[in-house]
Amino acid sequence: MDAALARAWVQAIAAAIDEHTDQLTQLDSAIGDADHGANMRRGFSACLDALADTPLETPGDVLVRTGATLISSVGGAAGPLYGSAFRAIGRALAGPDAGAEQVLSALTEGLTAVKRLGAAVPGDKTIVDAYTPAVAAFEQELWEGGGLAAAAAHAAEAAEAGARATTTMQARKGRASYLGPRSVGHQDPGATSTALIFRALAEVTVR
Ligand code: ADP
Ligand code: MG
Ligand code: MG
């Protein structure tokens, strides 16, 4: 992954969020406060502006900038969580062109950052429920000899399955946890946006 690919990833995320803003808002209106679509759209549109401003030479520069922009532009839980994730991913991608193994460690650092900040574990009905299986599938594919594009494709599938699996979970973190058992039966908005982020990575890596 070079700086151009990192940029393309952020642009693909922004496009996917744009396309799915209403879906994310509807999911968040069922178990939250109906702002996840708007939060994500504001954040990634600010990222596009921030990236347009500056020549960024490494994938790490692009993704650290993305993380910092998400933290400063998105209120709510998801902004700091995704912001910390992208900052951690970026910090692990120093150098002009990261290989698939390095991308795996970077994605893992991002997950660690989300868990450190939000203290969620798998099963809590959060971002972690899509992100954890995505990283596992990415790693599995590399282990089986696949490259970056194949790993990202498997990660996207696993993230989508992980997001769907949040439907039957009871939320134990974030706003949805206030609903207790009434949070069951709805797919988690944050896990759903995480699946969009991994799908975007899969899209740009096959180009
Ligand atoms: P808010 O809940 O503040 O309105 P958003 O609606 O933008 O923020 O984001 C909600 C999403 O954030 C949830 O669907 C969930 O996936 C995620 N989330 C909330 N708290 C946590 C946490 N502690 N760890 C991981 N993800 C979390
Ligand atoms: Mg919300
Ligand atoms: Mg909110």
CSV table of C-alpha atoms and ligand atoms in Angstrom, one decimal:
chain,number,residue,atom,x,y,z
A,1,MET,CA,0.0,0.0,0.0
A,2,ASP,CA,1.4,3.3,-1.1
A,3,ALA,CA,0.1,6.8,-0.4
A,4,ALA,CA,-2.0,6.8,-3.6
A,5,LEU,CA,-3.7,3.5,-2.5
A,6,ALA,CA,-4.3,4.9,1.0
A,7,ARG,CA,-5.9,8.0,-0.5
A,8,ALA,CA,-8.0,5.9,-2.8
A,9,TRP,CA,-9.2,3.9,0.2
A,10,VAL,CA,-10.3,7.0,2.1
A,11,GLN,CA,-12.1,8.2,-1.0
A,12,ALA,CA,-13.8,4.9,-1.5
A,13,ILE,CA,-14.9,5.0,2.2
A,14,ALA,CA,-16.3,8.5,1.7
A,15,ALA,CA,-18.2,7.3,-1.4
A,16,ALA,CA,-19.6,4.2,0.4
A,17,ILE,CA,-20.7,6.3,3.4
A,18,ASP,CA,-22.4,8.8,1.1
A,19,GLU,CA,-24.3,6.0,-0.6
A,20,HIS,CA,-25.3,4.3,2.8
A,21,THR,CA,-25.9,7.4,4.9
A,22,ASP,CA,-29.6,6.7,5.2
A,23,GLN,CA,-29.1,3.1,6.0
A,24,LEU,CA,-26.7,4.0,8.8
A,25,THR,CA,-29.1,6.6,10.1
A,26,GLN,CA,-32.0,4.1,10.1
A,27,LEU,CA,-30.0,1.5,12.0
A,28,ASP,CA,-29.0,4.1,14.6
A,29,SER,CA,-32.5,5.4,14.9
A,30,ALA,CA,-33.6,1.9,16.0
A,31,ILE,CA,-31.0,1.5,18.8
A,32,GLY,CA,-29.3,4.9,19.1
A,33,ASP,CA,-29.9,8.6,18.3
A,34,ALA,CA,-30.2,8.5,14.5
A,35,ASP,CA,-26.9,10.3,13.8
A,36,HIS,CA,-24.4,7.6,12.7
A,37,GLY,CA,-25.0,8.3,9.0
A,38,ALA,CA,-24.6,12.0,9.5
A,39,ASN,CA,-21.6,11.6,11.8
A,40,MET,CA,-19.7,9.4,9.3
A,41,ARG,CA,-20.6,11.5,6.3
A,42,ARG,CA,-19.4,14.7,8.1
A,43,GLY,CA,-16.2,12.9,9.1
A,44,PHE,CA,-15.2,11.4,5.8
A,45,SER,CA,-16.2,14.5,3.8
A,46,ALA,CA,-13.8,16.5,6.2
A,47,CYS,CA,-11.1,13.8,5.4
A,48,LEU,CA,-11.5,14.4,1.7
A,49,ASP,CA,-10.9,18.1,2.2
A,50,ALA,CA,-8.0,17.5,4.6
A,51,LEU,CA,-6.3,15.1,2.0
A,52,ALA,CA,-6.9,17.6,-0.8
A,53,ASP,CA,-5.0,20.3,1.1
A,54,THR,CA,-1.6,18.6,1.5
A,55,PRO,CA,0.8,16.5,-0.4
A,56,LEU,CA,1.2,13.4,1.8
A,57,GLU,CA,4.1,11.1,0.9
A,58,THR,CA,3.5,7.9,2.7
A,59,PRO,CA,0.4,5.8,3.3
A,60,GLY,CA,1.0,6.5,7.0
A,61,ASP,CA,0.8,10.2,6.5
A,62,VAL,CA,-2.5,9.9,4.7
A,63,LEU,CA,-4.1,7.6,7.3
A,64,VAL,CA,-2.7,9.5,10.4
A,65,ARG,CA,-4.2,12.7,8.8
A,66,THR,CA,-7.5,10.8,8.2
A,67,GLY,CA,-7.6,9.7,11.9
A,68,ALA,CA,-6.8,13.2,13.2
A,69,THR,CA,-9.5,14.7,11.0
A,70,LEU,CA,-12.1,12.1,12.2
A,71,ILE,CA,-11.3,12.9,15.8
A,72,SER,CA,-11.6,16.6,15.3
A,73,SER,CA,-14.7,16.6,13.1
A,74,VAL,CA,-17.0,13.9,14.4
A,75,GLY,CA,-18.8,14.1,17.7
A,76,GLY,CA,-20.3,11.0,19.2
A,77,ALA,CA,-18.7,7.6,19.9
A,78,ALA,CA,-17.7,6.7,16.4
A,79,GLY,CA,-15.5,9.7,15.7
A,80,PRO,CA,-12.9,9.1,18.4
A,81,LEU,CA,-13.0,5.3,17.9
A,82,TYR,CA,-12.5,5.4,14.1
A,83,GLY,CA,-10.1,8.4,14.5
A,84,SER,CA,-7.9,6.4,16.9
A,85,ALA,CA,-8.1,3.4,14.6
A,86,PHE,CA,-6.9,5.3,11.5
A,87,ARG,CA,-4.2,7.1,13.5
A,88,ALA,CA,-2.9,3.7,14.7
A,89,ILE,CA,-3.1,2.2,11.3
A,90,GLY,CA,-1.2,5.1,9.8
A,91,ARG,CA,1.5,5.1,12.5
A,92,ALA,CA,2.2,1.4,11.6
A,93,LEU,CA,2.6,2.3,7.9
A,94,ALA,CA,5.7,4.4,7.8
A,95,GLY,CA,7.7,4.0,4.6
A,96,PRO,CA,6.6,4.6,1.0
A,97,ASP,CA,5.0,1.2,0.2
A,98,ALA,CA,3.7,-1.3,2.8
A,99,GLY,CA,3.4,-5.0,1.9
A,100,ALA,CA,0.4,-7.1,2.9
A,101,GLU,CA,2.0,-8.3,6.1
A,102,GLN,CA,2.6,-4.7,7.2
A,103,VAL,CA,-1.0,-3.8,6.3
A,104,LEU,CA,-2.1,-6.7,8.5
A,105,SER,CA,-0.1,-5.4,11.5
A,106,ALA,CA,-1.4,-1.9,10.9
A,107,LEU,CA,-5.1,-3.1,10.8
A,108,THR,CA,-4.4,-5.1,14.0
A,109,GLU,CA,-3.0,-1.9,15.6
A,110,GLY,CA,-6.2,-0.1,14.6
A,111,LEU,CA,-8.3,-2.8,16.3
A,112,THR,CA,-6.2,-2.6,19.4
A,113,ALA,CA,-6.7,1.2,19.5
A,114,VAL,CA,-10.5,0.8,19.2
A,115,LYS,CA,-10.5,-1.8,22.0
A,116,ARG,CA,-8.3,0.3,24.2
A,117,LEU,CA,-10.4,3.4,23.9
A,118,GLY,CA,-13.9,1.8,23.9
A,119,ALA,CA,-13.2,-1.3,26.1
A,120,ALA,CA,-15.6,-3.4,24.0
A,121,VAL,CA,-15.0,-7.1,23.5
A,122,PRO,CA,-16.5,-9.3,20.8
A,123,GLY,CA,-20.2,-9.9,21.5
A,124,ASP,CA,-20.9,-6.4,22.9
A,125,LYS,CA,-22.6,-5.3,19.6
A,126,THR,CA,-20.1,-2.7,18.4
A,127,ILE,CA,-17.5,-1.9,15.7
A,128,VAL,CA,-15.3,-4.7,17.3
A,129,ASP,CA,-17.8,-7.3,16.1
A,130,ALA,CA,-17.1,-6.5,12.5
A,131,TYR,CA,-13.4,-5.5,12.9
A,132,THR,CA,-12.3,-8.6,14.8
A,133,PRO,CA,-13.4,-11.2,12.2
A,134,ALA,CA,-12.2,-8.9,9.4
A,135,VAL,CA,-8.6,-8.9,10.8
A,136,ALA,CA,-8.8,-12.7,11.4
A,137,ALA,CA,-9.9,-13.3,7.8
A,138,PHE,CA,-7.2,-11.0,6.4
A,139,GLU,CA,-4.6,-12.9,8.4
A,140,GLN,CA,-5.9,-16.3,7.4
A,141,GLU,CA,-5.8,-15.4,3.7
A,142,LEU,CA,-2.2,-14.2,3.9
A,143,TRP,CA,-1.3,-17.4,5.8
A,144,GLU,CA,-2.8,-19.4,2.9
A,145,GLY,CA,-0.6,-17.5,0.5
A,146,GLY,CA,-3.0,-14.8,-0.8
A,147,GLY,CA,-1.9,-11.2,-1.4
A,148,LEU,CA,-3.3,-7.9,-0.3
A,149,ALA,CA,-6.4,-7.9,-2.7
A,150,ALA,CA,-7.5,-11.4,-1.7
A,151,ALA,CA,-6.9,-10.7,2.0
A,152,ALA,CA,-8.9,-7.5,1.8
A,153,ALA,CA,-11.8,-9.3,-0.1
A,154,HIS,CA,-11.9,-12.0,2.6
A,155,ALA,CA,-11.8,-9.3,5.3
A,156,ALA,CA,-14.7,-7.5,3.7
A,157,GLU,CA,-16.8,-10.7,3.7
A,158,ALA,CA,-16.0,-11.4,7.3
A,159,ALA,CA,-16.8,-7.9,8.4
A,160,GLU,CA,-20.2,-8.1,6.6
A,161,ALA,CA,-21.0,-11.4,8.3
A,162,GLY,CA,-19.8,-9.9,11.6
A,163,ALA,CA,-22.0,-6.9,11.2
A,164,ARG,CA,-25.0,-9.2,10.4
A,165,ALA,CA,-24.3,-11.3,13.4
A,166,THR,CA,-24.7,-8.2,15.7
A,167,THR,CA,-28.5,-8.4,15.1
A,168,THR,CA,-29.0,-11.1,17.7
A,169,MET,CA,-26.6,-9.5,20.2
A,170,GLN,CA,-27.6,-7.4,23.2
A,171,ALA,CA,-25.6,-4.2,23.3
A,172,ARG,CA,-23.2,-3.9,26.2
A,173,LYS,CA,-21.3,-0.7,25.2
A,174,GLY,CA,-22.4,2.7,23.8
A,175,ARG,CA,-25.8,4.3,23.6
A,176,ALA,CA,-27.5,1.1,22.5
A,177,SER,CA,-26.7,-0.6,25.8
A,178,TYR,CA,-29.2,1.7,27.5
A,179,LEU,CA,-31.9,-0.2,25.8
A,180,GLY,CA,-30.8,-3.5,27.4
A,181,PRO,CA,-32.7,-6.5,25.9
A,182,ARG,CA,-34.6,-4.1,23.5
A,183,SER,CA,-31.3,-3.7,21.5
A,184,VAL,CA,-31.7,-7.3,20.3
A,185,GLY,CA,-33.1,-7.7,16.8
A,186,HIS,CA,-31.3,-4.7,15.2
A,187,GLN,CA,-28.0,-4.7,13.3
A,188,ASP,CA,-25.4,-2.4,14.9
A,189,PRO,CA,-24.7,0.8,13.0
A,190,GLY,CA,-21.0,1.0,13.9
A,191,ALA,CA,-20.4,-2.7,12.9
A,192,THR,CA,-22.2,-1.8,9.6
A,193,SER,CA,-20.0,1.1,8.9
A,194,THR,CA,-16.9,-1.0,9.7
A,195,ALA,CA,-18.0,-3.4,7.0
A,196,LEU,CA,-18.3,-0.5,4.5
A,197,ILE,CA,-14.7,0.4,5.4
A,198,PHE,CA,-13.4,-3.1,4.7
A,199,ARG,CA,-15.4,-3.4,1.5
A,200,ALA,CA,-13.9,-0.1,0.4
A,201,LEU,CA,-10.4,-1.6,1.0
A,202,ALA,CA,-11.3,-4.6,-1.0
A,203,GLU,CA,-12.5,-2.4,-3.9
A,204,VAL,CA,-9.4,-0.3,-4.1
A,205,THR,CA,-6.9,-3.1,-3.8
A,206,VAL,CA,-8.2,-5.0,-6.9
A,207,ARG,CA,-7.8,-1.9,-9.1
B,1,ADP,P1,-23.2,8.0,19.3
B,1,ADP,O1,-23.6,6.7,19.8
B,1,ADP,O2,-22.4,8.8,20.2
B,1,ADP,O3,-24.4,8.8,18.7
B,1,ADP,P2,-22.5,7.1,16.6
B,1,ADP,O4,-24.0,7.0,16.4
B,1,ADP,O5,-21.8,7.8,15.6
B,1,ADP,O6,-22.2,7.7,18.0
B,1,ADP,O7,-21.8,5.6,16.7
B,1,ADP,C1,-22.5,4.6,17.3
B,1,ADP,C2,-21.7,3.3,17.1
B,1,ADP,O8,-20.5,3.4,17.8
B,1,ADP,C3,-22.4,2.1,17.7
B,1,ADP,O9,-23.2,1.5,16.7
B,1,ADP,C4,-21.2,1.1,18.0
B,1,ADP,O10,-20.9,0.3,16.9
B,1,ADP,C5,-20.1,2.1,18.2
B,1,ADP,N1,-19.6,2.1,19.6
B,1,ADP,C6,-20.2,2.7,20.6
B,1,ADP,N2,-19.5,2.6,21.8
B,1,ADP,C7,-18.5,1.7,21.4
B,1,ADP,C8,-17.4,1.2,22.2
B,1,ADP,N3,-17.2,1.4,23.5
B,1,ADP,N4,-16.5,0.4,21.5
B,1,ADP,C9,-16.7,0.2,20.2
B,1,ADP,N5,-17.7,0.7,19.4
B,1,ADP,C10,-18.6,1.4,20.0
B,2,MG,MG,-25.6,7.8,17.2
B,3,MG,MG,-24.9,10.9,18.8
